[in-house]
PDB file of C-alpha atoms in Angstrom:
ATOM      1  CA  GLY A   1      -8.614 -10.367  14.022  1.00 51.00           C
ATOM      2  CA  SER A   2     -11.747 -11.589  12.510  1.00 57.00           C
ATOM      3  CA  LEU A   3     -13.659  -9.445   9.566  1.00 54.00           C
ATOM      4  CA  GLU A   4     -16.062  -7.638  11.888  1.00 60.00           C
ATOM      5  CA  SER A   5     -12.723  -6.289  14.096  1.00 63.00           C
ATOM      6  CA  SER A   6     -11.152  -5.260  11.174  1.00 72.00           C
ATOM      7  CA  VAL A   7     -14.197  -3.329   9.661  1.00 77.00           C
ATOM      8  CA  PHE A   8     -15.589  -2.189  13.175  1.00 83.00           C
ATOM      9  CA  GLY A   9     -12.882  -2.280  15.289  1.00 87.00           C
ATOM     10  CA  THR A  10     -13.523  -4.261  18.626  1.00 88.00           C
ATOM     11  CA  ASN A  11     -14.017  -0.748  21.020  1.00 92.00           C
ATOM     12  CA  THR A  12     -14.812   2.481  20.425  1.00 93.00           C
ATOM     13  CA  THR A  13     -11.568   4.265  19.823  1.00 93.00           C
ATOM     14  CA  GLN A  14     -11.057   1.550  16.898  1.00 91.00           C
ATOM     15  CA  ALA A  15     -14.177   2.388  15.930  1.00 91.00           C
ATOM     16  CA  VAL A  16     -13.901   5.810  15.446  1.00 93.00           C
ATOM     17  CA  SER A  17     -10.666   6.177  14.134  1.00 91.00           C
ATOM     18  CA  LEU A  18     -11.540   3.119  11.458  1.00 91.00           C
ATOM     19  CA  GLY A  19     -14.656   5.159  10.263  1.00 92.00           C
ATOM     20  CA  THR A  20     -12.327   8.283   9.979  1.00 93.00           C
ATOM     21  CA  TRP A  21     -10.052   6.623   7.902  1.00 93.00           C
ATOM     22  CA  GLY A  22     -12.818   5.377   5.588  1.00 93.00           C
ATOM     23  CA  VAL A  23     -14.749   8.779   5.201  1.00 95.00           C
ATOM     24  CA  LEU A  24     -11.377  10.469   4.290  1.00 95.00           C
ATOM     25  CA  GLY A  25     -10.900   7.687   1.813  1.00 95.00           C
ATOM     26  CA  ALA A  26     -13.866   7.797   0.382  1.00 97.00           C
ATOM     27  CA  PHE A  27     -13.782  11.646   0.079  1.00 97.00           C
ATOM     28  CA  ILE A  28     -10.674  11.798  -1.435  1.00 96.00           C
ATOM     29  CA  ASN A  29     -11.521   8.993  -3.998  1.00 97.00           C
ATOM     30  CA  HIS A  30     -14.432  11.435  -4.667  1.00 97.00           C
ATOM     31  CA  LYS A  31     -12.996  14.580  -5.212  1.00 97.00           C
ATOM     32  CA  VAL A  32     -10.316  13.286  -7.113  1.00 96.00           C
ATOM     33  CA  SER A  33     -12.826  11.843  -9.838  1.00 96.00           C
ATOM     34  CA  GLU A  34     -14.450  15.017  -9.706  1.00 96.00           C
ATOM     35  CA  VAL A  35     -11.241  17.041 -10.734  1.00 96.00           C
ATOM     36  CA  ASN A  36     -10.215  14.146 -13.225  1.00 95.00           C
ATOM     37  CA  VAL A  37     -13.384  14.910 -15.113  1.00 95.00           C
ATOM     38  CA  ALA A  38     -13.468  18.951 -14.309  1.00 96.00           C
ATOM     39  CA  PHE A  39      -9.810  19.023 -16.170  1.00 93.00           C
ATOM     40  CA  ALA A  40     -10.148  15.675 -18.441  1.00 93.00           C
ATOM     41  CA  GLU A  41      -7.144  14.720 -17.253  1.00 91.00           C
ATOM     42  CA  PRO A  42      -6.195  12.062 -14.400  1.00 92.00           C
ATOM     43  CA  VAL A  43      -4.562  13.418 -11.659  1.00 93.00           C
ATOM     44  CA  LYS A  44      -2.722  11.754  -9.081  1.00 94.00           C
ATOM     45  CA  VAL A  45      -2.364  12.145  -5.269  1.00 94.00           C
ATOM     46  CA  ILE A  46       0.985  12.154  -3.685  1.00 93.00           C
ATOM     47  CA  LEU A  47       0.729  10.824   0.065  1.00 93.00           C
ATOM     48  CA  THR A  48       4.142  11.223   2.541  1.00 91.00           C
ATOM     49  CA  GLY A  49       4.466  10.829   6.054  1.00 88.00           C
ATOM     50  CA  GLY A  50       4.127   7.925   8.577  1.00 83.00           C
ATOM     51  CA  ALA A  51       0.527   9.044  10.018  1.00 88.00           C
ATOM     52  CA  VAL A  52      -1.212   8.673   6.617  1.00 91.00           C
ATOM     53  CA  GLU A  53      -0.059   5.062   6.045  1.00 89.00           C
ATOM     54  CA  PRO A  54      -3.649   4.093   7.088  1.00 89.00           C
ATOM     55  CA  LEU A  55      -5.268   5.641   3.946  1.00 92.00           C
ATOM     56  CA  VAL A  56      -3.106   4.697   1.348  1.00 93.00           C
ATOM     57  CA  SER A  57      -4.768   0.806   1.375  1.00 92.00           C
ATOM     58  CA  LEU A  58      -8.166   2.773   0.878  1.00 93.00           C
ATOM     59  CA  LEU A  59      -7.346   5.026  -2.012  1.00 95.00           C
ATOM     60  CA  GLN A  60      -8.666   3.845  -5.401  1.00 96.00           C
ATOM     61  CA  VAL A  61      -7.291   6.475  -7.332  1.00 96.00           C
ATOM     62  CA  ASP A  62      -3.697   6.723  -8.824  1.00 95.00           C
ATOM     63  CA  HIS A  63      -1.622   7.549  -5.956  1.00 95.00           C
ATOM     64  CA  CYS A  64       1.753   7.427  -4.373  1.00 94.00           C
ATOM     65  CA  TYR A  65       3.312   6.911  -0.894  1.00 94.00           C
ATOM     66  CA  GLN A  66       6.498   7.741   0.037  1.00 91.00           C
ATOM     67  CA  LYS A  67       6.968   7.852   3.939  1.00 89.00           C
ATOM     68  CA  ASP A  68       9.481  10.629   3.997  1.00 90.00           C
ATOM     69  CA  LEU A  69       9.158  12.667   1.326  1.00 89.00           C
ATOM     70  CA  VAL A  70       9.705  16.031   3.000  1.00 87.00           C
ATOM     71  CA  LEU A  71      13.118  14.546   4.849  1.00 89.00           C
ATOM     72  CA  LYS A  72      14.140  13.545   1.341  1.00 88.00           C
ATOM     73  CA  GLY A  73      13.412  17.112  -0.274  1.00 87.00           C
ATOM     74  CA  LEU A  74      15.338  18.244   2.790  1.00 88.00           C
ATOM     75  CA  ALA A  75      18.317  16.620   1.952  1.00 88.00           C
ATOM     76  CA  LEU A  76      18.232  17.340  -1.565  1.00 87.00           C
ATOM     77  CA  VAL A  77      18.157  21.167  -0.666  1.00 88.00           C
ATOM     78  CA  VAL A  78      20.682  20.873   1.676  1.00 89.00           C
ATOM     79  CA  GLY A  79      22.830  18.493  -0.500  1.00 85.00           C
ATOM     80  CA  GLU A  80      22.816  21.877  -3.509  1.00 73.00           C
ATOM     81  CA  LYS A  81      23.881  24.292  -0.684  1.00 67.00           C
ATOM     82  CA  GLU A  82      27.139  22.431   0.066  1.00 58.00           C
TER      83      GLU A  82
END
């Protein structure tokens, strides 16, 4: 796709989706910056779940992404009880 289609989408559904992800990414970037200043200490955003993948490339703050973090945590808990 062209730059235009990757920025604006090629139909209404894509445009709304790209806009929504963009606003969410900007909001997280802004709030994390505010928290860093308020606490005078950097924070790290932890993202999990497959549905959050479009957000990962939009973040300009310290972050890590684990697609299946919840499942890995559950596996640890179950493994400890056996």
